[in-house]
PDB file of C-alpha atoms in Angstrom:
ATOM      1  CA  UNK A 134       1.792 -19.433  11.137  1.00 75.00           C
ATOM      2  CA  UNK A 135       1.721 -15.852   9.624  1.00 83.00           C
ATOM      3  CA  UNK A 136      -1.958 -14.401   9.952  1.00 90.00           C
ATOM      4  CA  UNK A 137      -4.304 -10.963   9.997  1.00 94.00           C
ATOM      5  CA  UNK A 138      -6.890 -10.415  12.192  1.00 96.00           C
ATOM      6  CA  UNK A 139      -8.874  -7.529  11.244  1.00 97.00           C
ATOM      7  CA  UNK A 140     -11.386  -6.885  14.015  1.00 96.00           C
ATOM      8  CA  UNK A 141     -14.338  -5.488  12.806  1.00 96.00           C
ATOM      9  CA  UNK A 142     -16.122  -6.103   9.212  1.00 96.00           C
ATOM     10  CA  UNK A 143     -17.413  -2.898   9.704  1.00 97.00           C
ATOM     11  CA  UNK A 144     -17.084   0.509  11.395  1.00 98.00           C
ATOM     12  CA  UNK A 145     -19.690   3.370  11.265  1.00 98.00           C
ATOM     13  CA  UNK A 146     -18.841   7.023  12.810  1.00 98.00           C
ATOM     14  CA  UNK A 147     -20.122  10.551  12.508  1.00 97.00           C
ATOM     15  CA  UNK A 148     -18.657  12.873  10.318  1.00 97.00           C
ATOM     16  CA  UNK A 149     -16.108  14.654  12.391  1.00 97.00           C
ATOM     17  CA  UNK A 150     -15.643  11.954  15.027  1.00 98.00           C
ATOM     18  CA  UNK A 151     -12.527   9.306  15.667  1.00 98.00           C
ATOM     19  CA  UNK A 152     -11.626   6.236  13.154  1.00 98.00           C
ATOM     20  CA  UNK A 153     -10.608   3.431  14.525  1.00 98.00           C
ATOM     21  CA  UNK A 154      -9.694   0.404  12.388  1.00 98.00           C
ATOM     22  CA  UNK A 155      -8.648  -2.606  14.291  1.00 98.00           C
ATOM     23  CA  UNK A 156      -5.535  -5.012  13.239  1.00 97.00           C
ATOM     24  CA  UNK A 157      -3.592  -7.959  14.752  1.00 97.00           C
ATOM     25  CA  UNK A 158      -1.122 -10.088  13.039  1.00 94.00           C
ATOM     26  CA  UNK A 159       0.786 -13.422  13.855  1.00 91.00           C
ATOM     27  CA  UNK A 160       4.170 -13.377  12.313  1.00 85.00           C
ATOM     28  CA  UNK A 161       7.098 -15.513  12.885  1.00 81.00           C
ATOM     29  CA  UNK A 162       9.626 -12.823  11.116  1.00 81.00           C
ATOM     30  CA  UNK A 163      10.267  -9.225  11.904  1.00 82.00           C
ATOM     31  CA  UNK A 164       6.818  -8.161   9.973  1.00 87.00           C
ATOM     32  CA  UNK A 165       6.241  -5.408   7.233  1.00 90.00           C
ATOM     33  CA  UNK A 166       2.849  -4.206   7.992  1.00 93.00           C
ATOM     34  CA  UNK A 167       0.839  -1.886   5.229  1.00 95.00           C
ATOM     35  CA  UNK A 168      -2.816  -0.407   5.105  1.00 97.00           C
ATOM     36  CA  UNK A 169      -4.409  -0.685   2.377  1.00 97.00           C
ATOM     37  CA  UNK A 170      -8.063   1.525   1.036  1.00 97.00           C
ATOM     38  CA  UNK A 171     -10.287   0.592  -1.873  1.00 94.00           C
ATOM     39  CA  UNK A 172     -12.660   2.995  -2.488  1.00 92.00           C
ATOM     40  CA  UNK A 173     -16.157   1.932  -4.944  1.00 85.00           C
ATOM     41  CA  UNK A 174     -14.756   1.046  -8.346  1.00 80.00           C
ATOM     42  CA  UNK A 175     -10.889   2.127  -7.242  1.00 85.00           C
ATOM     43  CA  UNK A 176      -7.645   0.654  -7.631  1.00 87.00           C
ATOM     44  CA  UNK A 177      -6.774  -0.452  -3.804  1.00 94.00           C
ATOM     45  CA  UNK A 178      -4.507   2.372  -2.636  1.00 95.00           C
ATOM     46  CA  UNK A 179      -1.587   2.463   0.349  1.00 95.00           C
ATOM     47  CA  UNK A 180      -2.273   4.191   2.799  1.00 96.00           C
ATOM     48  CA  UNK A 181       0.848   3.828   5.146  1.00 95.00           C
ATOM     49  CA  UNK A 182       3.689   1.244   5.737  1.00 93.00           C
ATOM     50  CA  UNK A 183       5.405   0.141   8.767  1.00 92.00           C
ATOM     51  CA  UNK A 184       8.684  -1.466   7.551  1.00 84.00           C
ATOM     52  CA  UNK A 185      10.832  -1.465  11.341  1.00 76.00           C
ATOM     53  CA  UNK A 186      11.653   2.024  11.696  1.00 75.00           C
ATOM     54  CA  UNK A 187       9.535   4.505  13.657  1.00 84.00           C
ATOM     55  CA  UNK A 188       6.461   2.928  15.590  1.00 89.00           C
ATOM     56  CA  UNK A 189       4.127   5.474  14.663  1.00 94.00           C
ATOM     57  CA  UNK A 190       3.330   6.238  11.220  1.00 94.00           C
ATOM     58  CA  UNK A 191       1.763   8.517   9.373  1.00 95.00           C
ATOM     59  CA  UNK A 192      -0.185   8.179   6.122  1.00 95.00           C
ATOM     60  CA  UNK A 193      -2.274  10.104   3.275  1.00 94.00           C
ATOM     61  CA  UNK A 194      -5.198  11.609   4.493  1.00 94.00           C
ATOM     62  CA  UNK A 195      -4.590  12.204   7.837  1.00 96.00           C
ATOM     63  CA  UNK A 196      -4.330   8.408   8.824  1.00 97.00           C
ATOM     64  CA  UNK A 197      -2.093   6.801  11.427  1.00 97.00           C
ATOM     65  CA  UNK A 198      -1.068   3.536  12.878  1.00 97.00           C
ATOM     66  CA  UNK A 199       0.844   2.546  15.503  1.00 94.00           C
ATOM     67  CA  UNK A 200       2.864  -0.714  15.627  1.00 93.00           C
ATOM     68  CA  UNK A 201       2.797  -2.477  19.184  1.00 93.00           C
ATOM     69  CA  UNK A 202       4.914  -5.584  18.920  1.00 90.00           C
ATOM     70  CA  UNK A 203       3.679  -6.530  22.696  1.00 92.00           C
ATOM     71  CA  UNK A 204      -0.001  -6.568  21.239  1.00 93.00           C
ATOM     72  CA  UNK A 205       0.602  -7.630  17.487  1.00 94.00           C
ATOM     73  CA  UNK A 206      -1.121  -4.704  16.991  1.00 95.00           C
ATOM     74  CA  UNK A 207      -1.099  -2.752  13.731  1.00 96.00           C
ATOM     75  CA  UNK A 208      -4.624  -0.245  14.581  1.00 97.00           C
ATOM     76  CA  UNK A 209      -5.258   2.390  11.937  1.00 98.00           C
ATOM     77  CA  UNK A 210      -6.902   5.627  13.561  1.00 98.00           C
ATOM     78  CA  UNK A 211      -7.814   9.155  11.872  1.00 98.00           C
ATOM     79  CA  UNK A 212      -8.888  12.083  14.573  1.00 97.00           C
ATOM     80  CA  UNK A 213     -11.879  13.612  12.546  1.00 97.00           C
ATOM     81  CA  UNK A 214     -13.444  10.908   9.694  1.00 97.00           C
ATOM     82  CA  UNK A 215     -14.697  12.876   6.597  1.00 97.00           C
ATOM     83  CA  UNK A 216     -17.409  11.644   4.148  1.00 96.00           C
ATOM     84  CA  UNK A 217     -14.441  10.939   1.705  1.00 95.00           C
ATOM     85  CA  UNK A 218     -13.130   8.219   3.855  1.00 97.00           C
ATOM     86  CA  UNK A 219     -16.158   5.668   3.073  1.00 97.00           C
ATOM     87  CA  UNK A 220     -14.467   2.956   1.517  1.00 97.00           C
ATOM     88  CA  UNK A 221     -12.745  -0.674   2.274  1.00 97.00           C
ATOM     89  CA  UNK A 222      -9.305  -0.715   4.859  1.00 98.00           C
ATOM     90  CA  UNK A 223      -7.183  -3.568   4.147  1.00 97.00           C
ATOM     91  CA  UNK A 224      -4.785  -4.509   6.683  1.00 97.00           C
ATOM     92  CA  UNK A 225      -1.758  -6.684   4.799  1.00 95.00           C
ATOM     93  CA  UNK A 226       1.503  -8.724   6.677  1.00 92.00           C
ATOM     94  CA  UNK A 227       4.735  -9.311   4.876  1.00 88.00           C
ATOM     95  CA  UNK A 228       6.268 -11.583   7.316  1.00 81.00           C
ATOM     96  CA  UNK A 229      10.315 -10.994   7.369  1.00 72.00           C
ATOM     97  CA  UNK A 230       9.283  -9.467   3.902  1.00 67.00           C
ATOM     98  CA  UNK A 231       8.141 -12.070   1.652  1.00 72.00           C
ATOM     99  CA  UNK A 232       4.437 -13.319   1.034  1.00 82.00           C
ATOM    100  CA  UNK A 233       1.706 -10.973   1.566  1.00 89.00           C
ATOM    101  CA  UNK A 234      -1.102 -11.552   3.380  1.00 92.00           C
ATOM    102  CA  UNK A 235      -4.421  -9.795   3.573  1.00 95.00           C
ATOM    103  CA  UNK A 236      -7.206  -9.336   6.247  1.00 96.00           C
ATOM    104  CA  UNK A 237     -10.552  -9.546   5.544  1.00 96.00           C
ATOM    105  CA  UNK A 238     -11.136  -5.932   5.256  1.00 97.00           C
ATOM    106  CA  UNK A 239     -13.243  -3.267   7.330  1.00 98.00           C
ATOM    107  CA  UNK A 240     -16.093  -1.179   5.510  1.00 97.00           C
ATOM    108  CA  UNK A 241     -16.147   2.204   7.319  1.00 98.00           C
ATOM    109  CA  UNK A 242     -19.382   3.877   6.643  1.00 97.00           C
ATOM    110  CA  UNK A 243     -19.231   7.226   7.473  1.00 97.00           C
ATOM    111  CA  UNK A 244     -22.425   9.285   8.830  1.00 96.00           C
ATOM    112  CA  UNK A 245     -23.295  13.010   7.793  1.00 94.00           C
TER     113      UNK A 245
ATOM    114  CA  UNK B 260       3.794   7.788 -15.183  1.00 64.00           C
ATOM    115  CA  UNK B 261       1.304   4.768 -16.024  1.00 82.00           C
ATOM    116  CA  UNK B 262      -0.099   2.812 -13.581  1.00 93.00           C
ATOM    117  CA  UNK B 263      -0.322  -0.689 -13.859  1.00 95.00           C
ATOM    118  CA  UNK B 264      -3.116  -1.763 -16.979  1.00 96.00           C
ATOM    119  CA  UNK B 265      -5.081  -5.065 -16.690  1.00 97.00           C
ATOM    120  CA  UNK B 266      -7.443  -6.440 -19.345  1.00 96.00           C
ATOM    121  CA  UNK B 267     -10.173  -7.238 -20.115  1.00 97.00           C
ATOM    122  CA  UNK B 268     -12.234  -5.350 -17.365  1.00 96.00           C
ATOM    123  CA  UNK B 269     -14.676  -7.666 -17.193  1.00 97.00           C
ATOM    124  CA  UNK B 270     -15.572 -11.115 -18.713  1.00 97.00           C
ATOM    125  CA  UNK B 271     -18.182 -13.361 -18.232  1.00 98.00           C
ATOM    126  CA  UNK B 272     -17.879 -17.217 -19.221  1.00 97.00           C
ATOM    127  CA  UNK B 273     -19.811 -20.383 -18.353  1.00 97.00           C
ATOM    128  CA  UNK B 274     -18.784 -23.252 -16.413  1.00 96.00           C
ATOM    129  CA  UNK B 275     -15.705 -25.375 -18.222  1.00 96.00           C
ATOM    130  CA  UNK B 276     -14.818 -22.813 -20.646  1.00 97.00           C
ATOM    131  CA  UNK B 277     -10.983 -21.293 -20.469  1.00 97.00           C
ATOM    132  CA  UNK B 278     -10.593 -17.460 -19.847  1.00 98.00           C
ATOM    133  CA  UNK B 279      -7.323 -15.327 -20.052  1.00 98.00           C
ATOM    134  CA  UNK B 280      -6.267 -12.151 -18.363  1.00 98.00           C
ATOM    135  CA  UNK B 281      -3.515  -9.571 -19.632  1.00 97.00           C
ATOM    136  CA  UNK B 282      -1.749  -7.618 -17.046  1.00 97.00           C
ATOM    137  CA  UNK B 283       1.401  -4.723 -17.813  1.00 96.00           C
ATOM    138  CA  UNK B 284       2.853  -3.353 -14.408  1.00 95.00           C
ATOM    139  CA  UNK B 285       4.517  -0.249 -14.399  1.00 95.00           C
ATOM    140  CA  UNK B 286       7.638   0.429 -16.402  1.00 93.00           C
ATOM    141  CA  UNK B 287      11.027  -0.814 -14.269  1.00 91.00           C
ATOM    142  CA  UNK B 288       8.786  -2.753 -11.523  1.00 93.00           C
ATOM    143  CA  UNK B 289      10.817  -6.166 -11.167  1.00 92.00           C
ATOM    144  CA  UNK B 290       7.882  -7.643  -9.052  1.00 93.00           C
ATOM    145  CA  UNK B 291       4.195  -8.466 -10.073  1.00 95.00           C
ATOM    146  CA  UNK B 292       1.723 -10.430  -8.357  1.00 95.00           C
ATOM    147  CA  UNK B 293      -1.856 -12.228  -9.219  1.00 97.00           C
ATOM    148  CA  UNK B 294      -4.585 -11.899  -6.378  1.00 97.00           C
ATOM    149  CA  UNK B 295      -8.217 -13.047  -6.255  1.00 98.00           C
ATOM    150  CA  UNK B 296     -10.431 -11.412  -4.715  1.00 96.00           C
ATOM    151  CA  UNK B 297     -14.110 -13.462  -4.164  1.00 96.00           C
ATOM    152  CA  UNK B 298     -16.607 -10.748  -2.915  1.00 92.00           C
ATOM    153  CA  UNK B 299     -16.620  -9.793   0.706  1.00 89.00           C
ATOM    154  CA  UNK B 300     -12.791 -11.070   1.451  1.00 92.00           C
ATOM    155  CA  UNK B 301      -9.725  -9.918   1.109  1.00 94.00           C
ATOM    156  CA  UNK B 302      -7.165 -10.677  -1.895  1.00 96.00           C
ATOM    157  CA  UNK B 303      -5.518 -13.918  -1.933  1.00 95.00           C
ATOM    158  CA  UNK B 304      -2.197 -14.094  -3.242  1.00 94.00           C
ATOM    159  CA  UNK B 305      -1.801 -16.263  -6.322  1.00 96.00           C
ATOM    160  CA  UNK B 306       1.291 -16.014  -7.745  1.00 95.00           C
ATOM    161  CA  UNK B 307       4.242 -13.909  -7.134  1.00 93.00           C
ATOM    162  CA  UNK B 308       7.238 -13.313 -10.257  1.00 93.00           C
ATOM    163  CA  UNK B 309      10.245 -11.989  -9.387  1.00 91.00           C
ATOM    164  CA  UNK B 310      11.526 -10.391 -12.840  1.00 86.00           C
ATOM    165  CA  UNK B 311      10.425 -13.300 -15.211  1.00 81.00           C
ATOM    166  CA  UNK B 312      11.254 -16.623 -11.906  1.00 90.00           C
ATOM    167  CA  UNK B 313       8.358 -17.440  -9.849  1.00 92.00           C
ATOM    168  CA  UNK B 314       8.671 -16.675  -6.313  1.00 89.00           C
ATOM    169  CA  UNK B 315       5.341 -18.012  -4.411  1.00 90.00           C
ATOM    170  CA  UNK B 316       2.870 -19.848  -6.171  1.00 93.00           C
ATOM    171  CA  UNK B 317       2.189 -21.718  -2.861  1.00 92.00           C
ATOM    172  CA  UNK B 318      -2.071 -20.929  -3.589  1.00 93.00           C
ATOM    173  CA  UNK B 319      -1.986 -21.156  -7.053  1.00 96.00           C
ATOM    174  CA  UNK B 320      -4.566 -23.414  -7.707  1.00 95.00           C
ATOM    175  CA  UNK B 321      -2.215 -25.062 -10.116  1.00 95.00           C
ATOM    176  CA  UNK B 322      -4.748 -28.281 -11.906  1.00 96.00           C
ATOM    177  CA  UNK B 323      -6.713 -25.440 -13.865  1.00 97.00           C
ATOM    178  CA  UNK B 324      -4.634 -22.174 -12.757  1.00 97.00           C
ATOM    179  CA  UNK B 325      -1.177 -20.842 -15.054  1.00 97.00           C
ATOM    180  CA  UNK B 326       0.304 -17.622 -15.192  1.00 97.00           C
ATOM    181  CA  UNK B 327       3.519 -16.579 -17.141  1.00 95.00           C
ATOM    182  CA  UNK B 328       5.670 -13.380 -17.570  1.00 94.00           C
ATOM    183  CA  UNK B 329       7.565 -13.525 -20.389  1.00 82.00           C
ATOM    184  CA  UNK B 330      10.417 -11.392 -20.853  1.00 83.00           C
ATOM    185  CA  UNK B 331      10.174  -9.539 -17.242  1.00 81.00           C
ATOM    186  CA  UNK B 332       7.381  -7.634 -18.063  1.00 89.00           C
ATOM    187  CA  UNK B 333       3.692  -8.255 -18.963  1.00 94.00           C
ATOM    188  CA  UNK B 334       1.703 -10.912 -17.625  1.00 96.00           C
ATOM    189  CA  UNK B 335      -0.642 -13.208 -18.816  1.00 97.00           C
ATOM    190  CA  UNK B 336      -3.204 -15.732 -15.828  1.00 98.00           C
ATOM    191  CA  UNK B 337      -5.112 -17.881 -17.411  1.00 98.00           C
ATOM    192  CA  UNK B 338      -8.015 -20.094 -16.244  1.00 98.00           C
ATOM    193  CA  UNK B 339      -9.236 -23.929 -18.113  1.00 97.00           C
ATOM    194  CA  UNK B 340     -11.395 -24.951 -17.074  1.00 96.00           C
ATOM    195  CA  UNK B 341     -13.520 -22.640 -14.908  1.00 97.00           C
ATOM    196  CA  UNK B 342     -15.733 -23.265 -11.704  1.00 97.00           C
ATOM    197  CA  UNK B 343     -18.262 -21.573 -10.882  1.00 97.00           C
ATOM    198  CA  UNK B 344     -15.770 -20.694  -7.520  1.00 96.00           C
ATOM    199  CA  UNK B 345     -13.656 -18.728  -9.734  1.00 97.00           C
ATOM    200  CA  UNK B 346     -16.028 -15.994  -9.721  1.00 98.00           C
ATOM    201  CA  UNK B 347     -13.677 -12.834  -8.518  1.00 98.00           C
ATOM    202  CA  UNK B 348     -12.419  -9.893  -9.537  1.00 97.00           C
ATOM    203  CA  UNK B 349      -8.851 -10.891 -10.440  1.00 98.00           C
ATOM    204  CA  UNK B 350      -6.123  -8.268  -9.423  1.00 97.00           C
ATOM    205  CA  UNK B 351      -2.513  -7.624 -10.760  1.00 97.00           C
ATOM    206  CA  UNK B 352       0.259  -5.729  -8.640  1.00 96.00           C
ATOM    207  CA  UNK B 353       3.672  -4.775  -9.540  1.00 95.00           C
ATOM    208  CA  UNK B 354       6.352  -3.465  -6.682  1.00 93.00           C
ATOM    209  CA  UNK B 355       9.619  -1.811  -8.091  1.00 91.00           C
ATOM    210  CA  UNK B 356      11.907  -3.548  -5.645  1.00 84.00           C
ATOM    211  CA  UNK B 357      11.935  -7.467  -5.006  1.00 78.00           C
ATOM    212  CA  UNK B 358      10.973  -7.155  -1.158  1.00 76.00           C
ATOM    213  CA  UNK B 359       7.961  -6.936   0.600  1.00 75.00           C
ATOM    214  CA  UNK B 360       8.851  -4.274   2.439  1.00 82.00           C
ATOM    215  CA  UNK B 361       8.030  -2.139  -0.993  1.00 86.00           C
ATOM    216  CA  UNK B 362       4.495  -1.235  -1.559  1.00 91.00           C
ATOM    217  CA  UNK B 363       2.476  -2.783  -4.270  1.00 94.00           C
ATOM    218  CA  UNK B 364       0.705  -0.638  -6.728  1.00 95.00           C
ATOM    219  CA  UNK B 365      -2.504  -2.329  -8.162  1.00 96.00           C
ATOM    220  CA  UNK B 366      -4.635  -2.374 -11.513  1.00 95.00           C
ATOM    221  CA  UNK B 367      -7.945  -1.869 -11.820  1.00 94.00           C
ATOM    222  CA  UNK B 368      -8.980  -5.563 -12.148  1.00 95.00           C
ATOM    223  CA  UNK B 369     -10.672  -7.556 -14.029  1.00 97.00           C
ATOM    224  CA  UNK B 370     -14.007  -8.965 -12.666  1.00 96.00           C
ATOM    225  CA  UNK B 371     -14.726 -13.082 -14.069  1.00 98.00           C
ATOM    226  CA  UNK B 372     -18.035 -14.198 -13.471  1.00 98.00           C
ATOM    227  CA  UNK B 373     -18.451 -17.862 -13.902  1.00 97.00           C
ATOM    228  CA  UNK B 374     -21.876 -19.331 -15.091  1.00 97.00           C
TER     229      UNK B 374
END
């Protein structure tokens, strides 16, 4: 069965202080993984992609997310959060590259 | 360039009526999809057209749920009769390639509220 897990339905750091957005998937294909944000009353917006080339990959913003196949892993982390990045993370699996499938989503609150 | 335009924004209806939503991707995009999104979750996939064939319509609630793309390009979902469960902001994506490899660019939505 293809799946996402994200780990936490919310997150809430210091301004200045590590992100950490956690992500598993279950996928019986060679998966696509994306990252998805929605800020209040925004079009959802990609953030970064992982489509089977390099493991770790960069985003907008200053994101990142490494792809562990071992794990099923697919964690977004940021080093510093800034008050801009309050909003929804989406974590999505394209399993061999058809369907999509969408976590639940994280709310990051971020703390001046 | 435009982005992808969804209408109406919002629309509120009762309980057995019918309700319609307009969606235009962005210009050349041969993929479009229909999500729901019921507060607190993620989107749920709907339908998927590939050009003007349907590729996934696997959670299409397909007894009171349609969607069509004429021509390739604009998109109409429509809704008869409603449930109260349909409440969600409805969202329309359009890829330019027919993998899912390619990253989706979304609307704005349109949020149904069912009473």
């Amino acid at each position: 069965a293809q799946s996402v897990t994200q780990l936490d339905s919310h997150v809430s750091v210091s301004e200045g202080t590590p992100v950490l957005l956690r992500c598993n998937y279950s996928s019986s294909y060679s998966p696509s993984l994306f990252w998805y944000v929605q800020h209040p009353n925004k079009g959802l917006q990609l953030l970064l992609k992982y489509t089977s080339a390099a493991t770790l990959v960069k985003g907008i913003n200053g994101f990142e997310a490494e792809f562990k196949k071992s794990e099923t892993s697919f964690h977004l982390t940021k080093p510093s959060a800034h008050m801009s990045d309050a909003a929804e993370y989406f974590c999505v699996v394209s399993p061999g590259g058809f369907k999509t499938i969408f976590g639940a989503g994280t709310r990051l609150f971020v703390k001046a | 360039e435009a982005g992808v335009a969804q209408s109406p924004r919002y629309k509120i209806i009762e309980k057995r009526q019918s309700v319609a939503f307009w969606c235009n991707p962005i210009s050349g995009h041969a993929t479009l999809y229909w999500y729901q999104q019921i507060l607190g979750q993620g989107p749920k996939l709907l339908i998927q057209f590939q050009n003007n064939g349907v590729v996934d319509d696997s959670q299409l609630p397909k007894d009171r749920f349609s969607a069509e793309r004429l021509k390739g390009v604009d998109s109409t979902l429509k809704i008869q009769p409603a449930k109260l469960e349909d409440s969600a902001v409805y969202l329309c994506a359009s890829s330019i390639g027919t993998s899912g490899t390619n990253e989706q660019f979304f609307g704005p939505g349109t949020r149904l509220t069912v009473l």
